Short mmCIF file of C-alpha atoms and ligand atoms in Angstrom, two decimals:
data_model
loop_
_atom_site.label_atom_id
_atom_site.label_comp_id
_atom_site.label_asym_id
_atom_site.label_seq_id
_atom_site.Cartn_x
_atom_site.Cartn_y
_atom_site.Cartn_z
CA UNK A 122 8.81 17.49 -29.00
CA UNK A 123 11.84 19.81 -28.09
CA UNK A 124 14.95 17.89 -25.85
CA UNK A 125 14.35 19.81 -22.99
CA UNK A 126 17.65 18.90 -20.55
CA UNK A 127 15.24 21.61 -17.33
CA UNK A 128 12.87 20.16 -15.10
CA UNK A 129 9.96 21.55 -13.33
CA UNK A 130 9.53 24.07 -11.08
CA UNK A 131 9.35 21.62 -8.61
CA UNK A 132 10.18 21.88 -4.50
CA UNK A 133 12.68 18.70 -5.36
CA UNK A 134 13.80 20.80 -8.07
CA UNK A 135 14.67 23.66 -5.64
CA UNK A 136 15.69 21.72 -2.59
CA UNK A 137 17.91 19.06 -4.45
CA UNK A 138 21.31 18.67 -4.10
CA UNK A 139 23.49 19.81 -7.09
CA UNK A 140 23.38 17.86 -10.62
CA UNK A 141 25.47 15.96 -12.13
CA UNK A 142 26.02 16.49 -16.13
CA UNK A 143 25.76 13.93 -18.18
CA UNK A 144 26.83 13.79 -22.12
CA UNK A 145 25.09 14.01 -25.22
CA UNK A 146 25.89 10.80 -27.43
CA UNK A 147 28.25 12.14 -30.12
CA UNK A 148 29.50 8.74 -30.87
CA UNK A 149 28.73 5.16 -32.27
CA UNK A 150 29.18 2.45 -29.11
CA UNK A 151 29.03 -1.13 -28.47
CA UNK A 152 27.78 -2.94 -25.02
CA UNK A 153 25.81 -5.92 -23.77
CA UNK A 154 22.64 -3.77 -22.73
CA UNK A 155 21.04 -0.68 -23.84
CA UNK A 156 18.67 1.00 -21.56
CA UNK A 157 15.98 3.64 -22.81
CA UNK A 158 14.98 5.80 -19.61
CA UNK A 159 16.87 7.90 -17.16
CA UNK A 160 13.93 7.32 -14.12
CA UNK A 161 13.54 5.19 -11.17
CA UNK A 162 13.43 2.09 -13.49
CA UNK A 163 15.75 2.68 -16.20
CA UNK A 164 18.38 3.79 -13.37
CA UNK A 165 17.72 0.85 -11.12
CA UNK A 166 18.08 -1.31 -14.06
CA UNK A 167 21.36 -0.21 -14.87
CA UNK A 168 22.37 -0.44 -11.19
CA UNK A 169 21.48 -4.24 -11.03
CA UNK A 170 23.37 -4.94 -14.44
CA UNK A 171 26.44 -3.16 -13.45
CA UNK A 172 25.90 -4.84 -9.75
CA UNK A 173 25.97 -7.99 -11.73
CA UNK A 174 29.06 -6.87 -14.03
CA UNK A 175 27.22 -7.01 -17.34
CA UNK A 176 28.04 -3.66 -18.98
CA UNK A 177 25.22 -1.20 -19.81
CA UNK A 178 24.65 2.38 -21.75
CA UNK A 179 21.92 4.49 -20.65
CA UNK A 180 20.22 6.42 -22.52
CA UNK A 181 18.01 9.68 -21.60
CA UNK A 182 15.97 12.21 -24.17
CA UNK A 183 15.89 14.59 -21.59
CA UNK A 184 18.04 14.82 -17.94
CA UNK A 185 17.98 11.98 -15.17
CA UNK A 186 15.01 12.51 -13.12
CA UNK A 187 13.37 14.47 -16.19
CA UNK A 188 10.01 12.57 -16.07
CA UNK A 189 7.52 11.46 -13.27
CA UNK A 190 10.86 9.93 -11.00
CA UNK A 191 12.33 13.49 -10.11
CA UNK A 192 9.36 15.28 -9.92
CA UNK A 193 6.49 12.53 -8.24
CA UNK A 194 5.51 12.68 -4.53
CA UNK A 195 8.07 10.73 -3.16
CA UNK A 196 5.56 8.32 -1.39
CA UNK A 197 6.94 4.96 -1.36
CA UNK A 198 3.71 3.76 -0.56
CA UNK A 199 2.69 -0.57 0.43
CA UNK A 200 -0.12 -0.96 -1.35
CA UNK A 201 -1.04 -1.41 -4.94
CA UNK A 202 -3.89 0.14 -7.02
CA UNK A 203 -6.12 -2.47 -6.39
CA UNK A 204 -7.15 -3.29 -2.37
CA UNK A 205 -5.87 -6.75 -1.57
CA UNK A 206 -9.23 -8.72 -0.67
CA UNK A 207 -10.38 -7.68 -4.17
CA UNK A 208 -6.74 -9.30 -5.57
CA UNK A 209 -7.13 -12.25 -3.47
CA UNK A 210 -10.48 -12.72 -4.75
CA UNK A 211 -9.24 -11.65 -8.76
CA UNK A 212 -5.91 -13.73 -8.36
CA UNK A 213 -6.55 -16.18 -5.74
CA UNK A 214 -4.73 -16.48 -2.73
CA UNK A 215 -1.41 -18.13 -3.88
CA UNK A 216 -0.97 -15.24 -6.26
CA UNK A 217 -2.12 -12.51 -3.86
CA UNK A 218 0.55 -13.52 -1.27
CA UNK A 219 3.26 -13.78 -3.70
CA UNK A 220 2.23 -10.23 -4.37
CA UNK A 221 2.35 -9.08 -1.56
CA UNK A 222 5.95 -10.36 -1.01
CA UNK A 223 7.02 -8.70 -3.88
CA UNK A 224 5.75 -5.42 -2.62
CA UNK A 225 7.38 -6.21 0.59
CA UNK A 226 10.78 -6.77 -1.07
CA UNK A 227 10.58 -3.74 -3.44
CA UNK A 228 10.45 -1.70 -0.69
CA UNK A 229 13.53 -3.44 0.95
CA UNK A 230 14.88 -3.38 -2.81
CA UNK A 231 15.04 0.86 -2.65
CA UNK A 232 16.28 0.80 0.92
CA UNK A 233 18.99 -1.16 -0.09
CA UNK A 234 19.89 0.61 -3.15
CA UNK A 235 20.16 4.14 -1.17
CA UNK A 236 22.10 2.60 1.41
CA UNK A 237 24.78 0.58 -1.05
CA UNK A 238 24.93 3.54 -3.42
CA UNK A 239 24.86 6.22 -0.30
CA UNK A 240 22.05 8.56 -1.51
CA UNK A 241 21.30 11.61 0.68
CA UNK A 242 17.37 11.07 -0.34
CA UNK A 243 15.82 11.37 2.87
CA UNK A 244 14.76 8.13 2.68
CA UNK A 245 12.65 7.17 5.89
CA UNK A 246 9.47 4.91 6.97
CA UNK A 247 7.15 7.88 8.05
CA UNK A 248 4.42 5.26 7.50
CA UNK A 249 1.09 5.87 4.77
CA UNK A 250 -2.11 6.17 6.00
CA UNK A 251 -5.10 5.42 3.68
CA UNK A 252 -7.90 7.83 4.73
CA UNK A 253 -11.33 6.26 3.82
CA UNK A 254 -13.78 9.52 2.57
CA UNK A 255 -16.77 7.08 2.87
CA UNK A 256 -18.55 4.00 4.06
CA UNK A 257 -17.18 1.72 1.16
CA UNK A 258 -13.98 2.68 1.52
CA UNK A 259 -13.74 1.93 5.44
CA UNK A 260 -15.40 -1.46 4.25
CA UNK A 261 -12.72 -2.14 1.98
CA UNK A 262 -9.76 -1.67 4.22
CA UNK A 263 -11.23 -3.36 7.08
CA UNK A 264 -11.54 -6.78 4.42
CA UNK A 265 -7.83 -5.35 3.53
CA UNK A 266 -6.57 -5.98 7.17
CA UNK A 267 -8.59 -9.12 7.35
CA UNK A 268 -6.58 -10.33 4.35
CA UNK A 269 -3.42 -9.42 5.67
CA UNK A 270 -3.69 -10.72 8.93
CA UNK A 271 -4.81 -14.17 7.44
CA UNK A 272 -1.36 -13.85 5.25
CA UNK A 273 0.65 -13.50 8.47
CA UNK A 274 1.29 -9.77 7.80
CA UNK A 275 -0.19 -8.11 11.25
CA UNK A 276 1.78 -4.67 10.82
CA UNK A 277 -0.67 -2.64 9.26
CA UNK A 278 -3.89 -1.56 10.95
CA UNK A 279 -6.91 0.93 11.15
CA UNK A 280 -7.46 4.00 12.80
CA UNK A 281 -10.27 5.05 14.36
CA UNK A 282 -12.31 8.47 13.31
CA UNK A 283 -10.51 10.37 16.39
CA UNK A 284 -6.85 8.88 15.30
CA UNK A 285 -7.17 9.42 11.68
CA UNK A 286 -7.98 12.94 12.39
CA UNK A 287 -4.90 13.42 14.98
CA UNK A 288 -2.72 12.06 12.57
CA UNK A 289 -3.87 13.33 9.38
CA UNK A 290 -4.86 17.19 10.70
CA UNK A 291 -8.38 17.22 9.12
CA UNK A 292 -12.06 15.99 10.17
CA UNK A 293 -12.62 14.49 6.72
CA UNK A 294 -12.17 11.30 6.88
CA UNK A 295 -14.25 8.31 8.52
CA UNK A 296 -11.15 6.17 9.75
CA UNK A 297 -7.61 4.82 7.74
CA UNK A 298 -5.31 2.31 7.31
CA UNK A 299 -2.04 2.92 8.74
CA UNK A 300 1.03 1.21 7.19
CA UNK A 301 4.04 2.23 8.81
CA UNK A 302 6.41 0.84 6.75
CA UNK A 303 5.74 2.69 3.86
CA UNK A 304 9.09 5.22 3.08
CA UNK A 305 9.03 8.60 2.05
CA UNK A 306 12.32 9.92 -0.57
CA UNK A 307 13.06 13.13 -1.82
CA UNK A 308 12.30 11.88 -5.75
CA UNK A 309 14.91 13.88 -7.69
CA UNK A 310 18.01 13.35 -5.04
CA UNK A 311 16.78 9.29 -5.10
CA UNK A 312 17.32 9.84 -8.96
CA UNK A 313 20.44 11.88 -9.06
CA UNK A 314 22.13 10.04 -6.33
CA UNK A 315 21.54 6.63 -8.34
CA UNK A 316 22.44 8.14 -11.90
CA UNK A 317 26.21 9.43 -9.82
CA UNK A 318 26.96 6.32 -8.13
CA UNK A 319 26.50 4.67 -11.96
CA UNK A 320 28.85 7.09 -13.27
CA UNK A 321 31.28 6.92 -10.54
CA UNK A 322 31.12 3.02 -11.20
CA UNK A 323 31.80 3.70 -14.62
CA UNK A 324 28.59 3.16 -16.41
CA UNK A 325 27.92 5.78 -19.53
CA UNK A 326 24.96 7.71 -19.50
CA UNK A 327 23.16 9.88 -21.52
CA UNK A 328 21.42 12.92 -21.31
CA UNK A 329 19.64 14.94 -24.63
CA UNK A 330 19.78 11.70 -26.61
CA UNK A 331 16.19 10.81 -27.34
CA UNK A 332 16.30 7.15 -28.83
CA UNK A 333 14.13 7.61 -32.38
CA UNK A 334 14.49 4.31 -33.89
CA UNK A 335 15.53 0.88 -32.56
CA UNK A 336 16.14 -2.17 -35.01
CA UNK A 337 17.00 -6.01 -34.38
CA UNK A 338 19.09 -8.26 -37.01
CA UNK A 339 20.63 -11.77 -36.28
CA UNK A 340 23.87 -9.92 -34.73
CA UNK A 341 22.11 -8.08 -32.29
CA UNK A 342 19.93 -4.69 -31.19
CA UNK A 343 20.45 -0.92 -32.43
CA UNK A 344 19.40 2.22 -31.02
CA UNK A 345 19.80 5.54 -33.06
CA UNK A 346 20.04 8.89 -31.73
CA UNK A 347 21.42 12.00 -33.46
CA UNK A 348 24.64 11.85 -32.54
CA UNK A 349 24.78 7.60 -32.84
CA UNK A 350 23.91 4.74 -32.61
CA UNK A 351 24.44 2.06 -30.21
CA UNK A 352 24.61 -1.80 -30.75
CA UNK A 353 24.44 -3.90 -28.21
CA UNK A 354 22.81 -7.75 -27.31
CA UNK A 355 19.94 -6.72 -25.27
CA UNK A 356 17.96 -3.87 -25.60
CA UNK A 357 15.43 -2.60 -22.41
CA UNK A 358 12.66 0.22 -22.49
CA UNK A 359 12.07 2.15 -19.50
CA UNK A 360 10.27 5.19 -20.82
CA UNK A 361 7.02 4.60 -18.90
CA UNK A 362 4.50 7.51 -19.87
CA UNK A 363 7.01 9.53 -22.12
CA UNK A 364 6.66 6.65 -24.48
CA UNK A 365 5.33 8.66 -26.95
CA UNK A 366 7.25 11.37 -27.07
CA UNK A 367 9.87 10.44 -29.50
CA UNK A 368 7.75 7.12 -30.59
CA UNK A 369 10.85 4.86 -31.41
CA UNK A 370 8.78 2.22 -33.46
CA UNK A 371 7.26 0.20 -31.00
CA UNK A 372 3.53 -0.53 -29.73
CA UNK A 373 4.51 0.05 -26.33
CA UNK A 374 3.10 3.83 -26.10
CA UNK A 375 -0.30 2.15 -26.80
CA UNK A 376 -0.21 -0.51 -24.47
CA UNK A 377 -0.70 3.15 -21.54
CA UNK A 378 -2.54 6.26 -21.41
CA UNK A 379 -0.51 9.11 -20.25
CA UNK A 380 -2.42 10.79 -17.31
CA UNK A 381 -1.39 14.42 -15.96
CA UNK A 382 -0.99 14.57 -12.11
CA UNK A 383 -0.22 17.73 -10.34
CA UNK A 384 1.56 18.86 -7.39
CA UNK A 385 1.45 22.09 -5.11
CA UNK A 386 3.00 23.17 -2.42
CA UNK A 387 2.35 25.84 0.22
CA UNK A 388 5.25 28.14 1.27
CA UNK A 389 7.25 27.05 4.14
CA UNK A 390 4.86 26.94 7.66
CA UNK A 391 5.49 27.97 11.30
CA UNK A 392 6.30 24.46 12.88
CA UNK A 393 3.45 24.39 14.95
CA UNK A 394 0.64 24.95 12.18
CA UNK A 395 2.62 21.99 10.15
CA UNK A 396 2.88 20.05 13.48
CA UNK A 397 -1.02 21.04 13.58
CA UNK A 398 -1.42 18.99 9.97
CA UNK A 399 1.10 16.01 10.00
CA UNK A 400 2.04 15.73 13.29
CA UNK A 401 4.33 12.58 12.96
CA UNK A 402 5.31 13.35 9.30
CA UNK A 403 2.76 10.56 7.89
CA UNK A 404 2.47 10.23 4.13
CA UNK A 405 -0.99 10.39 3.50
CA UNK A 406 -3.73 9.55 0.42
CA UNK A 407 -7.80 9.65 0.42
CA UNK A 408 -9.80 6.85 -1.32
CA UNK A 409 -11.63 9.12 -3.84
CA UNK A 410 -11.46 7.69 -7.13
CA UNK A 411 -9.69 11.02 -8.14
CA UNK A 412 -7.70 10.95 -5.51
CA UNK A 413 -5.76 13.78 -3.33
CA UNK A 414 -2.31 12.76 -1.43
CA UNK A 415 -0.09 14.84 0.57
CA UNK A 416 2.92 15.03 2.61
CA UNK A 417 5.42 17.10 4.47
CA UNK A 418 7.84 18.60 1.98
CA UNK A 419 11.49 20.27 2.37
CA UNK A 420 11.60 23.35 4.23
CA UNK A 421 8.57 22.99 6.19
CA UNK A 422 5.84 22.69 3.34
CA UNK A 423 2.70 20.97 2.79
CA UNK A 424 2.80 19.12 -0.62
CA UNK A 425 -0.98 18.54 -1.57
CA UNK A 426 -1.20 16.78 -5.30
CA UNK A 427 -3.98 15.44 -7.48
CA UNK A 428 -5.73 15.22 -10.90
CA UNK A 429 -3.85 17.34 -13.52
CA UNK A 430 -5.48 18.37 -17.01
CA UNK A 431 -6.97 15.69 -19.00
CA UNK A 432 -5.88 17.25 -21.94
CA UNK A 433 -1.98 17.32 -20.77
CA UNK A 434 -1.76 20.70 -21.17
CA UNK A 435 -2.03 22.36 -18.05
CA UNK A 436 -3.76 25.72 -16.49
CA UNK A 437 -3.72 28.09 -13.35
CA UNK A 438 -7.37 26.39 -13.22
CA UNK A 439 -5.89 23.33 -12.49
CA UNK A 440 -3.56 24.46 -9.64
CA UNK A 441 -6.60 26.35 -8.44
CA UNK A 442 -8.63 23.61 -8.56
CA UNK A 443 -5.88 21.75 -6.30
CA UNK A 444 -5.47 24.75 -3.67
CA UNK A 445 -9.52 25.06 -3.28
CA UNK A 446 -8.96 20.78 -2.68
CA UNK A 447 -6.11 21.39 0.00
CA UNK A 448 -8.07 24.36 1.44
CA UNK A 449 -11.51 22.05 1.92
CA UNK A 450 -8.83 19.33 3.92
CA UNK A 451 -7.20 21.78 5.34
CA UNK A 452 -9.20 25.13 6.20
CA UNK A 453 -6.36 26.07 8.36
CA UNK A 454 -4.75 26.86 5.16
CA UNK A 455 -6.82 29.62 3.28
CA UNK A 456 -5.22 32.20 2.29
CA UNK A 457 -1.27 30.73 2.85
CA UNK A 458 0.66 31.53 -0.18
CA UNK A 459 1.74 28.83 -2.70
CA UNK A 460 5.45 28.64 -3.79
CA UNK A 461 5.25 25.32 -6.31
CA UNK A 462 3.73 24.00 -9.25
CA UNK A 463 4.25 21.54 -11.02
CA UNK A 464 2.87 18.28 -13.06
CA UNK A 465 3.74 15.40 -14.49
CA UNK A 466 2.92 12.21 -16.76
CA UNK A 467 1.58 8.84 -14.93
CA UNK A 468 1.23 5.49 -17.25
CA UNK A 469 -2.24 4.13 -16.41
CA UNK A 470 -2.93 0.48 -17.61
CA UNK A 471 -5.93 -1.13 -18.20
CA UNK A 472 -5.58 -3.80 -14.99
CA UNK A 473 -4.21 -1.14 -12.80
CA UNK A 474 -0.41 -3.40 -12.60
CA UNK A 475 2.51 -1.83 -14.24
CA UNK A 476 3.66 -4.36 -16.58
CA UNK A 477 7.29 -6.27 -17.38
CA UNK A 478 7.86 -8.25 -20.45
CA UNK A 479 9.46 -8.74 -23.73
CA UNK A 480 8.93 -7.61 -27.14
CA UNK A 481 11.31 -10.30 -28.70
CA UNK A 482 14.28 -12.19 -27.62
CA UNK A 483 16.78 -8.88 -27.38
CA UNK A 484 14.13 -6.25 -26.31
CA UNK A 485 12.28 -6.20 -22.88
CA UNK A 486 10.40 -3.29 -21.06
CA UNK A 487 8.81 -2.23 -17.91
CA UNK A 488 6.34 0.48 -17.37
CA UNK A 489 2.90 1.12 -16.73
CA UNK A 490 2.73 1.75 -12.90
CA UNK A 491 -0.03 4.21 -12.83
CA UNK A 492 0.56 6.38 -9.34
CA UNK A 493 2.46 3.64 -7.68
CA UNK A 494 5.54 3.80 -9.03
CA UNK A 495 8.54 5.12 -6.25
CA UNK A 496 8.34 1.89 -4.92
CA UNK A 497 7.66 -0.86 -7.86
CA UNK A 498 10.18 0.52 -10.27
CA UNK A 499 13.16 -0.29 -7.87
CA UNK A 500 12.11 -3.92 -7.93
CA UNK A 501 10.67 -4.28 -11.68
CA UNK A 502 14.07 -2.47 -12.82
CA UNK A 503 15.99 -5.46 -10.78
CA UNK A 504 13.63 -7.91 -12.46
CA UNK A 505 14.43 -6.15 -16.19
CA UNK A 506 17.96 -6.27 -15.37
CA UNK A 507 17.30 -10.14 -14.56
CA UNK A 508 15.65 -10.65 -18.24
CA UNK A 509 18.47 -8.90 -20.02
CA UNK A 510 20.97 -11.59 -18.46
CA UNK A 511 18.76 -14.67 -18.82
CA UNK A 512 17.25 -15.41 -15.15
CA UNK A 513 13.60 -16.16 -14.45
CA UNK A 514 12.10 -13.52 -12.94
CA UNK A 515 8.16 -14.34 -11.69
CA UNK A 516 6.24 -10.48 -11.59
CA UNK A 517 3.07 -12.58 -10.99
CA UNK A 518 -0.13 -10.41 -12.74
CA UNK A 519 2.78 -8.22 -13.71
CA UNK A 520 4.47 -10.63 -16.10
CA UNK A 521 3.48 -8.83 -19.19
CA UNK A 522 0.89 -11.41 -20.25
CA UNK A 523 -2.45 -9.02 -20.25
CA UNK A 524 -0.55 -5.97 -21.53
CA UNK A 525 -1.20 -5.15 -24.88
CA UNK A 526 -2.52 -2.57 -26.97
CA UNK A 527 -5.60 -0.58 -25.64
CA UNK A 528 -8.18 -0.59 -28.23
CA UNK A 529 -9.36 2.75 -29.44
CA UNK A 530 -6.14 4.24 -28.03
CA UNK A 531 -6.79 7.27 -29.83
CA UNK A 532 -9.84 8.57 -28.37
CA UNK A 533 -8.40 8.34 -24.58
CA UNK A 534 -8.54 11.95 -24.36
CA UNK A 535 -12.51 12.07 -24.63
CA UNK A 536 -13.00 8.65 -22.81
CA UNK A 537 -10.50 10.31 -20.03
CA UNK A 538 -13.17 13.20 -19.83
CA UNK A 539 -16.32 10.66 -19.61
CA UNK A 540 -14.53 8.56 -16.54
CA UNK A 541 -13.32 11.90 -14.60
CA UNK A 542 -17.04 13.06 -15.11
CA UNK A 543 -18.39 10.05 -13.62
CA UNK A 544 -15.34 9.51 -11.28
CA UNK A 545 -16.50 12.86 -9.64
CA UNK A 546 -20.36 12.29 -9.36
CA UNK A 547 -18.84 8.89 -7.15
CA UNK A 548 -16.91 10.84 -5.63
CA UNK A 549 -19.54 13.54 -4.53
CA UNK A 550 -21.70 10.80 -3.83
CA UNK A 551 -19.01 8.86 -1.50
CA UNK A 552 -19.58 5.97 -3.28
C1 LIG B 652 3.27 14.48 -10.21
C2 LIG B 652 3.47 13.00 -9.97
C3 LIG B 652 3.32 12.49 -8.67
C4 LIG B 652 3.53 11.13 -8.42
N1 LIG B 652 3.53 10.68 -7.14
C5 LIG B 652 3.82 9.39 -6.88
C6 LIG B 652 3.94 8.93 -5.54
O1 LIG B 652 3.91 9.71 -4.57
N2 LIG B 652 4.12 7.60 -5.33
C7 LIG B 652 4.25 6.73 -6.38
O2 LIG B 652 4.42 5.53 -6.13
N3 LIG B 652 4.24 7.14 -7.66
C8 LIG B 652 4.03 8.45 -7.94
N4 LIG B 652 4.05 8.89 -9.22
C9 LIG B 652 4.37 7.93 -10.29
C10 LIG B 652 5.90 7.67 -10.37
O3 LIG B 652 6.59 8.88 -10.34
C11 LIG B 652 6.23 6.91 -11.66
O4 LIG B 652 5.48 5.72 -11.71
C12 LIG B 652 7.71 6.52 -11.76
O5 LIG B 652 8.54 7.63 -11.49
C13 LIG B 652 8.02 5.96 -13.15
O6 LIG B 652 9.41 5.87 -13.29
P1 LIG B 652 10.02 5.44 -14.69
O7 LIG B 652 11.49 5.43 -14.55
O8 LIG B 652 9.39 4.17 -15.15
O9 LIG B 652 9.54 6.57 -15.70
P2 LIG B 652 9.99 8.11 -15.81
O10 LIG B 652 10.56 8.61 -14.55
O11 LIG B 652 8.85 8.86 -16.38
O12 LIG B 652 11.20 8.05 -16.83
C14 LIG B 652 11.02 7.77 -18.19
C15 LIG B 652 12.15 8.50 -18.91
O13 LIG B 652 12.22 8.03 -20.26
C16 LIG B 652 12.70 9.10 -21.03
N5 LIG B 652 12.39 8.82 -22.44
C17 LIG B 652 11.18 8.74 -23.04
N6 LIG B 652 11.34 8.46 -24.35
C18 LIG B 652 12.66 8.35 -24.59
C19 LIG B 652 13.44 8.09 -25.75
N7 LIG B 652 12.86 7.87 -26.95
N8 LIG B 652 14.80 8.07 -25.64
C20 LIG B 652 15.39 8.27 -24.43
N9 LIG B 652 14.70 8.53 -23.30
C21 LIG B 652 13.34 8.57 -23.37
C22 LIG B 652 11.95 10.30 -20.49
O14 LIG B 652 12.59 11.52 -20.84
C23 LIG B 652 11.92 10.02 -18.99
O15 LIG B 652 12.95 10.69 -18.29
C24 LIG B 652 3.83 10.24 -9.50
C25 LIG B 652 3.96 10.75 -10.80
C26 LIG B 652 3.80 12.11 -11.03
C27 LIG B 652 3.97 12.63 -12.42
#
């Protein structure tokens, strides 16, 4: 794998505000704490260590934002993989609500970061609506609001057929769940803005210094890179589903499976036909088990994203797959040109939770937050931060304790094709 310092033709790619530069290493350093990872987590980590005064070096293979944080839909979205009666009844109730405060906070977490750092991100609480393609699915978020109301949390709520429609622009869905809290952010400005109010505090980052070895004595942690090496006390991965890439020595890239999402979006649209689809600029994903989400995008766009290729390597097919997708949601939209395309890596896990723990006294990670990552990673990159400097931190299910390595890694690709087979005959069937 190639350093590759570009990023995707993305619309946050186009629309973002201008980029910082950051070095290649080209020396050896000391610090307290290294972080691997220029995203969401590794960036929010860093922010919460030099909050705290503990000095940190960040290190990225590729440019800030380079993986899924600059180029992901931006959805900041209050609800995890999994619905919450089926937690409550997995977990149990204690551990359910103390989930659902964490989501709560790691929301609050982001808002506070943008505000403190003063990142022009567009962040804002559209609200998400959950639109239910079948009978289950209107089943499940009814028991999701019956949860939630018994928790004392009465702000979300369903919509019938008639206001799903009105809000959503499209006749396909039974009814939704409306959360308005849930925030919208333009990914790679959320991403830049946090990397320059780190270096403007002082904090060294990183850019084209891939990490390709790390090693622990009685002294400490290393990290070597081609142009040095870095010792520090605490060492913290936040590579997500780029693990692999430059496989630094740990287990870590097996513990995930790397899933391709991918992103289009249509060339800018007279305000009235977008008004027509999104009429109060809701954030909005179905309940198929492969699963289409889009959103209002800069300049007056539709951004409609799904499934990428299973193999990672991706085709026009794919984005053609996509447009045919928006076009069935949306017939308004045959035949509108498409100006964007792009895709990107998700880190699936086995229990659907992204996952924070250690891997020995000085090393600690977080990763693994399949599509729900613009709003955990604030929070778990807080709660990494909080390892590296010896507080308690309690992720719940999260805690690290069921993530380990995914037997028969290797033959994900095939297994990928078997589930996204079967994923679509549910799917087809609305089941
Ligand atoms: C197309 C797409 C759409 C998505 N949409 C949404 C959405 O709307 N809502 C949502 O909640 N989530 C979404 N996600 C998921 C979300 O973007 C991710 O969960 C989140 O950005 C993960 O952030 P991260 O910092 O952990 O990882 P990343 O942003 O992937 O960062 C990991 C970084 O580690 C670096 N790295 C890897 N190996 C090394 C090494 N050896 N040395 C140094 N650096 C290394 C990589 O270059 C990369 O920049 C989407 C993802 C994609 C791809």
């Amino acid at each position: 794998m190639n350093i590759s310092t570009s990023h995707p033709p993305s619309i946050w790619l186009s629309s973002a505000n201008s980029a910082r530069t950051y070095p290649r290493l080209k020396a050896n350093l000391n610090t307290e704490v290294i972080i691997i990872g220029g995203g969401f987590t590794g960036l929010s980590t860093a922010w919460h260590l030099a909050k705290a005064g503990v000095a940190c070096v960040l290190l990225e293979a590729q440019d800030i934002g380079w993986g899924a944080s600059g180029r992901n839909g931006g959805m900041a979205v209050l609800r995890y993989k999994k619905p919450w009666a089926m937690l409550a009844r997995q977990y149990g109730e204690d551990t359910t609500r103390h989930l659902h405060s964490l989501l709560l906070g790691a929301l609050d977490t982001i808002e506070v970061m943008v505000a403190e750092a003063g990142i022009a991100c567009d962040f804002s609480r559209h609200g998400h609506i959950t639109a239910a393609n079948g009978k289950s699915a209107v089943a499940m978020l009814e028991a999701d609001i019956a949860w939630l109301r018994s928790a004392g949390d009465h702000a979300p709520r369903m919509l019938s057929r008639a206001e799903t429609a009105d809000l959503t622009g499209t006749h396909c869905y039974l009814e939704g769940y409306l959360d308005p809290r849930s925030a919208g952010i333009h990914p790679l400005n959320y991403a830049r803005g946090l990397a320059a109010a780190l270096a403007d505090r002082g904090v060294p980052l990183h850019c084209a210094t891939p990490v390709t070895a790390i090693g622990e004595d009685g002294q400490g942690v290393s990290v070597t890179t081609s142009g040095g090496t870095v010792r520090a006390k605490q060492l913290l991965i936040a590579t997500n589903a780029y693990t692999e890439l430059f496989g630094f020595g740990t287990d870590l890239d097996r513990r995930v499976v790397p899933v391709s999402t991918s992103v289009i979006t249509t060339a800018p649209l007279p305000q009235e036909q977008l008004r027509s689809l999104l009429p109060q600029g809701h954030l909005v994903s179905d309940t198929r088990h492969l699963l289409n989400y889009y959103r209002v995008a800069p300049g007056g766009r539709l951004l409609f994203g799904g499934r990428g290729s299973l193999t990672g390597h991706e085709s026009l097919e794919v984005y053609a797959g996509l447009e045919r997708k928006m076009v069935e949601t949306f017939p308004s939209l045959a035949g509108v040109a498409i100006d964007h395309r792009w895709s990107g890596k998700v880190a699936v896990t086995l229990d659907d939770f992204p996952h924070l723990g250690r891997l020995g006294d000085r090393v600690a990670y977080a990763m693994g937050y399949g599509g729900r990552g613009v709003i955990l990673t604030g929070l778990l990159g807080k709660m990494l931060a909080g390892l590296a400097t010896g507080n308690e931190v309690d992720a719940g299910p999260m805690g690290g304790k069921t993530f380990t390595p995914i037997p028969f890694h290797g033959l994900r690709i095939p297994a990928m094709k078997a589930v996204a087979g079967y994923y679509r005959l549910l799917d087809a069937l609305r089941v």
